[in-house]
Amino acid sequence: MPAEDEGAKIMVKLDDLLHERRMTLTELAERVGLTLANLSILKTGKAKAIRFSTLAAICRELDCQPGDLLAYEK
């Protein structure tokens, strides 16, 4: 990782979107076909990667765009 990117990170705003849609993490996990554990890792920001197919499924179920779910923070 280049030095200028140290400390920068991608923030996952899944908790906010779930709250806005009045949906539980368990319900979303069932709808997108992920384990609750894997979705929890994503929600807490501990995930190192996300597949485009998973991102698309989450966006489909939450009726959002990828930019609504992810944010870059310096």
CSV table of N, CA, C and O in Angstrom, one decimal:
chain,number,residue,atom,x,y,z
A,1,MET,N,0.9,-1.2,0.0
A,1,MET,CA,0.0,0.0,0.0
A,1,MET,C,0.9,1.2,0.0
A,1,MET,O,1.8,1.3,0.8
A,2,PRO,N,0.6,2.2,-0.9
A,2,PRO,CA,1.5,3.4,-0.9
A,2,PRO,C,1.4,4.2,0.4
A,2,PRO,O,0.3,4.1,1.1
A,3,ALA,N,2.4,4.9,0.8
A,3,ALA,CA,2.5,5.6,2.0
A,3,ALA,C,1.3,6.6,2.2
A,3,ALA,O,0.8,6.7,3.3
A,4,GLU,N,0.9,7.2,1.1
A,4,GLU,CA,-0.1,8.2,1.2
A,4,GLU,C,-1.5,7.6,1.5
A,4,GLU,O,-2.4,8.3,1.9
A,5,ASP,N,-1.6,6.3,1.4
A,5,ASP,CA,-2.9,5.6,1.7
A,5,ASP,C,-2.9,5.0,3.1
A,5,ASP,O,-3.9,4.5,3.5
A,6,GLU,N,-1.8,5.1,3.8
A,6,GLU,CA,-1.7,4.6,5.1
A,6,GLU,C,-2.7,5.3,6.0
A,6,GLU,O,-2.8,6.5,6.0
A,7,GLY,N,-3.5,4.6,6.7
A,7,GLY,CA,-4.5,5.2,7.6
A,7,GLY,C,-5.9,5.5,6.9
A,7,GLY,O,-6.9,5.7,7.5
A,8,ALA,N,-5.9,5.4,5.5
A,8,ALA,CA,-7.1,5.6,4.8
A,8,ALA,C,-7.8,4.2,4.8
A,8,ALA,O,-7.2,3.2,4.8
A,9,LYS,N,-9.2,4.3,4.7
A,9,LYS,CA,-9.9,3.0,4.7
A,9,LYS,C,-11.2,3.2,4.1
A,9,LYS,O,-11.8,4.3,3.9
A,10,ILE,N,-11.8,2.0,3.7
A,10,ILE,CA,-13.1,2.0,3.2
A,10,ILE,C,-14.1,1.7,4.3
A,10,ILE,O,-13.9,0.7,5.1
A,11,MET,N,-15.1,2.5,4.5
A,11,MET,CA,-16.1,2.4,5.5
A,11,MET,C,-17.3,1.7,4.9
A,11,MET,O,-17.7,2.0,3.8
A,12,VAL,N,-17.9,0.7,5.7
A,12,VAL,CA,-19.1,0.0,5.2
A,12,VAL,C,-20.2,0.6,6.1
A,12,VAL,O,-20.2,0.6,7.3
A,13,LYS,N,-21.2,1.1,5.3
A,13,LYS,CA,-22.4,1.8,6.0
A,13,LYS,C,-23.6,0.9,6.0
A,13,LYS,O,-24.7,1.3,6.0
A,14,LEU,N,-23.3,-0.4,6.2
A,14,LEU,CA,-24.4,-1.4,6.2
A,14,LEU,C,-25.4,-1.2,7.3
A,14,LEU,O,-26.6,-1.3,7.1
A,15,ASP,N,-24.9,-0.9,8.5
A,15,ASP,CA,-25.7,-0.7,9.7
A,15,ASP,C,-26.7,0.4,9.4
A,15,ASP,O,-27.9,0.3,9.8
A,16,ASP,N,-26.3,1.5,8.8
A,16,ASP,CA,-27.2,2.7,8.6
A,16,ASP,C,-28.3,2.3,7.6
A,16,ASP,O,-29.4,2.6,7.8
A,17,LEU,N,-27.9,1.6,6.5
A,17,LEU,CA,-28.9,1.2,5.5
A,17,LEU,C,-29.9,0.2,6.1
A,17,LEU,O,-31.1,0.3,5.8
A,18,LEU,N,-29.4,-0.8,6.9
A,18,LEU,CA,-30.4,-1.7,7.5
A,18,LEU,C,-31.3,-1.0,8.4
A,18,LEU,O,-32.5,-1.3,8.4
A,19,HIS,N,-30.8,0.0,9.2
A,19,HIS,CA,-31.7,0.7,10.1
A,19,HIS,C,-32.8,1.5,9.3
A,19,HIS,O,-33.9,1.5,9.6
A,20,GLU,N,-32.3,2.2,8.2
A,20,GLU,CA,-33.2,3.0,7.4
A,20,GLU,C,-34.3,2.1,6.7
A,20,GLU,O,-35.4,2.6,6.6
A,21,ARG,N,-34.0,0.9,6.4
A,21,ARG,CA,-34.9,0.0,5.7
A,21,ARG,C,-35.7,-0.9,6.7
A,21,ARG,O,-36.5,-1.8,6.4
A,22,ARG,N,-35.4,-0.7,8.0
A,22,ARG,CA,-36.0,-1.5,9.1
A,22,ARG,C,-35.8,-3.0,8.8
A,22,ARG,O,-36.8,-3.8,8.9
A,23,MET,N,-34.6,-3.4,8.5
A,23,MET,CA,-34.3,-4.8,8.1
A,23,MET,C,-33.2,-5.3,9.1
A,23,MET,O,-32.3,-4.5,9.4
A,24,THR,N,-33.3,-6.5,9.5
A,24,THR,CA,-32.3,-7.1,10.4
A,24,THR,C,-31.1,-7.7,9.5
A,24,THR,O,-31.3,-8.0,8.4
A,25,LEU,N,-30.0,-7.8,10.2
A,25,LEU,CA,-28.9,-8.4,9.5
A,25,LEU,C,-29.2,-9.9,9.1
A,25,LEU,O,-28.8,-10.4,8.1
A,26,THR,N,-29.9,-10.6,10.0
A,26,THR,CA,-30.3,-11.9,9.7
A,26,THR,C,-31.2,-12.0,8.5
A,26,THR,O,-31.0,-12.9,7.7
A,27,GLU,N,-32.2,-11.1,8.4
A,27,GLU,CA,-33.0,-11.1,7.2
A,27,GLU,C,-32.3,-10.8,5.9
A,27,GLU,O,-32.5,-11.5,4.9
A,28,LEU,N,-31.3,-9.9,6.0
A,28,LEU,CA,-30.5,-9.6,4.8
A,28,LEU,C,-29.7,-10.8,4.4
A,28,LEU,O,-29.5,-11.2,3.3
A,29,ALA,N,-29.1,-11.5,5.4
A,29,ALA,CA,-28.2,-12.6,5.2
A,29,ALA,C,-29.0,-13.7,4.5
A,29,ALA,O,-28.6,-14.3,3.5
A,30,GLU,N,-30.3,-13.9,4.9
A,30,GLU,CA,-31.1,-14.9,4.3
A,30,GLU,C,-31.5,-14.5,2.8
A,30,GLU,O,-31.4,-15.4,1.9
A,31,ARG,N,-31.7,-13.3,2.6
A,31,ARG,CA,-32.1,-12.8,1.3
A,31,ARG,C,-31.0,-12.9,0.2
A,31,ARG,O,-31.2,-13.1,-0.9
A,32,VAL,N,-29.7,-12.6,0.7
A,32,VAL,CA,-28.6,-12.6,-0.2
A,32,VAL,C,-27.8,-13.9,-0.2
A,32,VAL,O,-26.9,-14.1,-1.0
A,33,GLY,N,-28.2,-14.8,0.6
A,33,GLY,CA,-27.6,-16.1,0.7
A,33,GLY,C,-26.2,-16.1,1.3
A,33,GLY,O,-25.3,-16.9,0.9
A,34,LEU,N,-26.0,-15.3,2.3
A,34,LEU,CA,-24.7,-15.3,3.0
A,34,LEU,C,-24.9,-15.8,4.4
A,34,LEU,O,-26.0,-15.7,4.9
A,35,THR,N,-23.8,-16.2,5.0
A,35,THR,CA,-24.0,-16.6,6.4
A,35,THR,C,-24.0,-15.3,7.2
A,35,THR,O,-23.5,-14.3,6.8
A,36,LEU,N,-24.7,-15.4,8.4
A,36,LEU,CA,-24.8,-14.3,9.3
A,36,LEU,C,-23.3,-13.8,9.7
A,36,LEU,O,-23.1,-12.6,9.8
A,37,ALA,N,-22.5,-14.8,9.9
A,37,ALA,CA,-21.1,-14.5,10.3
A,37,ALA,C,-20.4,-13.7,9.3
A,37,ALA,O,-19.7,-12.7,9.6
A,38,ASN,N,-20.5,-14.1,8.0
A,38,ASN,CA,-19.8,-13.3,6.9
A,38,ASN,C,-20.4,-11.9,6.8
A,38,ASN,O,-19.6,-11.0,6.5
A,39,LEU,N,-21.7,-11.8,6.9
A,39,LEU,CA,-22.3,-10.5,6.7
A,39,LEU,C,-21.9,-9.6,7.9
A,39,LEU,O,-21.7,-8.4,7.8
A,40,SER,N,-21.8,-10.2,9.1
A,40,SER,CA,-21.4,-9.5,10.3
A,40,SER,C,-19.9,-8.9,10.1
A,40,SER,O,-19.7,-7.8,10.5
A,41,ILE,N,-19.1,-9.7,9.5
A,41,ILE,CA,-17.7,-9.3,9.3
A,41,ILE,C,-17.7,-8.1,8.3
A,41,ILE,O,-16.9,-7.1,8.5
A,42,LEU,N,-18.5,-8.1,7.3
A,42,LEU,CA,-18.7,-7.0,6.4
A,42,LEU,C,-19.2,-5.8,7.2
A,42,LEU,O,-18.7,-4.6,7.0
A,43,LYS,N,-20.2,-6.0,7.9
A,43,LYS,CA,-20.9,-4.9,8.7
A,43,LYS,C,-19.9,-4.2,9.6
A,43,LYS,O,-20.0,-2.9,9.7
A,44,THR,N,-19.1,-4.9,10.3
A,44,THR,CA,-18.2,-4.3,11.3
A,44,THR,C,-16.9,-3.7,10.6
A,44,THR,O,-16.1,-3.2,11.3
A,45,GLY,N,-16.8,-3.9,9.3
A,45,GLY,CA,-15.6,-3.3,8.6
A,45,GLY,C,-14.4,-4.1,8.7
A,45,GLY,O,-13.3,-3.7,8.4
A,46,LYS,N,-14.5,-5.4,9.1
A,46,LYS,CA,-13.4,-6.3,9.2
A,46,LYS,C,-13.1,-7.1,7.9
A,46,LYS,O,-12.1,-7.7,7.9
A,47,ALA,N,-14.0,-6.9,7.0
A,47,ALA,CA,-13.8,-7.7,5.7
A,47,ALA,C,-12.6,-7.1,4.9
A,47,ALA,O,-12.5,-5.8,4.9
A,48,LYS,N,-11.8,-7.9,4.3
A,48,LYS,CA,-10.7,-7.4,3.5
A,48,LYS,C,-11.1,-7.3,2.0
A,48,LYS,O,-10.5,-6.6,1.2
A,49,ALA,N,-12.2,-7.9,1.6
A,49,ALA,CA,-12.7,-7.9,0.2
A,49,ALA,C,-14.2,-8.2,0.2
A,49,ALA,O,-14.7,-8.7,1.1
A,50,ILE,N,-14.8,-7.8,-1.0
A,50,ILE,CA,-16.2,-8.2,-1.2
A,50,ILE,C,-16.3,-8.5,-2.7
A,50,ILE,O,-15.8,-7.8,-3.5
A,51,ARG,N,-17.0,-9.6,-3.0
A,51,ARG,CA,-17.2,-10.0,-4.4
A,51,ARG,C,-18.3,-9.1,-5.0
A,51,ARG,O,-19.2,-8.6,-4.3
A,52,PHE,N,-18.1,-8.8,-6.3
A,52,PHE,CA,-19.1,-7.9,-6.9
A,52,PHE,C,-20.5,-8.6,-6.9
A,52,PHE,O,-21.5,-7.9,-6.7
A,53,SER,N,-20.6,-9.9,-7.0
A,53,SER,CA,-21.9,-10.5,-6.9
A,53,SER,C,-22.5,-10.3,-5.6
A,53,SER,O,-23.7,-10.2,-5.5
A,54,THR,N,-21.7,-10.4,-4.5
A,54,THR,CA,-22.3,-10.1,-3.2
A,54,THR,C,-22.7,-8.7,-3.0
A,54,THR,O,-23.8,-8.4,-2.5
A,55,LEU,N,-21.9,-7.7,-3.5
A,55,LEU,CA,-22.2,-6.3,-3.5
A,55,LEU,C,-23.5,-6.1,-4.3
A,55,LEU,O,-24.4,-5.4,-3.8
A,56,ALA,N,-23.6,-6.7,-5.4
A,56,ALA,CA,-24.8,-6.5,-6.2
A,56,ALA,C,-26.1,-7.1,-5.5
A,56,ALA,O,-27.1,-6.4,-5.5
A,57,ALA,N,-25.9,-8.2,-4.8
A,57,ALA,CA,-27.1,-8.8,-4.1
A,57,ALA,C,-27.5,-7.9,-3.0
A,57,ALA,O,-28.7,-7.7,-2.7
A,58,ILE,N,-26.5,-7.4,-2.2
A,58,ILE,CA,-26.9,-6.5,-1.1
A,58,ILE,C,-27.6,-5.2,-1.6
A,58,ILE,O,-28.6,-4.8,-1.1
A,59,CYS,N,-27.0,-4.7,-2.7
A,59,CYS,CA,-27.7,-3.5,-3.3
A,59,CYS,C,-29.1,-3.8,-3.8
A,59,CYS,O,-30.0,-3.0,-3.6
A,60,ARG,N,-29.2,-4.9,-4.4
A,60,ARG,CA,-30.6,-5.3,-4.8
A,60,ARG,C,-31.6,-5.4,-3.7
A,60,ARG,O,-32.7,-4.8,-3.8
A,61,GLU,N,-31.2,-6.0,-2.6
A,61,GLU,CA,-32.1,-6.2,-1.5
A,61,GLU,C,-32.3,-4.9,-0.7
A,61,GLU,O,-33.4,-4.8,-0.1
A,62,LEU,N,-31.3,-4.1,-0.6
A,62,LEU,CA,-31.5,-2.8,0.1
A,62,LEU,C,-31.9,-1.7,-0.8
A,62,LEU,O,-32.0,-0.5,-0.3
A,63,ASP,N,-32.1,-1.9,-2.1
A,63,ASP,CA,-32.5,-0.9,-3.1
A,63,ASP,C,-31.5,0.3,-2.9
A,63,ASP,O,-32.0,1.4,-2.7
A,64,CYS,N,-30.2,0.0,-3.1
A,64,CYS,CA,-29.3,1.1,-3.0
A,64,CYS,C,-28.2,1.0,-4.1
A,64,CYS,O,-28.2,0.0,-4.8
A,65,GLN,N,-27.3,1.9,-4.1
A,65,GLN,CA,-26.1,1.9,-5.0
A,65,GLN,C,-24.9,1.5,-4.2
A,65,GLN,O,-24.9,1.7,-3.0
A,66,PRO,N,-23.9,1.0,-4.8
A,66,PRO,CA,-22.6,0.6,-4.1
A,66,PRO,C,-22.1,1.8,-3.3
A,66,PRO,O,-21.6,1.7,-2.1
A,67,GLY,N,-22.2,3.0,-3.8
A,67,GLY,CA,-21.7,4.2,-3.1
A,67,GLY,C,-22.6,4.5,-1.9
A,67,GLY,O,-22.1,5.3,-1.0
A,68,ASP,N,-23.8,4.0,-1.8
A,68,ASP,CA,-24.6,4.2,-0.6
A,68,ASP,C,-24.1,3.3,0.5
A,68,ASP,O,-24.2,3.6,1.7
A,69,LEU,N,-23.4,2.2,0.2
A,69,LEU,CA,-22.9,1.2,1.1
A,69,LEU,C,-21.5,1.4,1.5
A,69,LEU,O,-21.1,1.1,2.6
A,70,LEU,N,-20.7,1.9,0.6
A,70,LEU,CA,-19.2,2.1,0.9
A,70,LEU,C,-18.8,3.5,0.8
A,70,LEU,O,-19.3,4.3,0.0
A,71,ALA,N,-17.9,3.9,1.7
A,71,ALA,CA,-17.3,5.3,1.7
A,71,ALA,C,-15.8,5.2,1.9
A,71,ALA,O,-15.4,4.3,2.6
A,72,TYR,N,-15.1,6.1,1.2
A,72,TYR,CA,-13.6,6.2,1.4
A,72,TYR,C,-13.4,7.3,2.5
A,72,TYR,O,-13.9,8.4,2.4
A,73,GLU,N,-12.6,6.9,3.4
A,73,GLU,CA,-12.2,7.8,4.5
A,73,GLU,C,-10.7,7.9,4.7
A,73,GLU,O,-10.1,6.9,4.8
A,74,LYS,N,-10.2,9.1,4.7
A,74,LYS,CA,-8.8,9.3,4.9
A,74,LYS,C,-8.4,9.3,6.3
A,74,LYS,O,-9.2,9.7,7.2
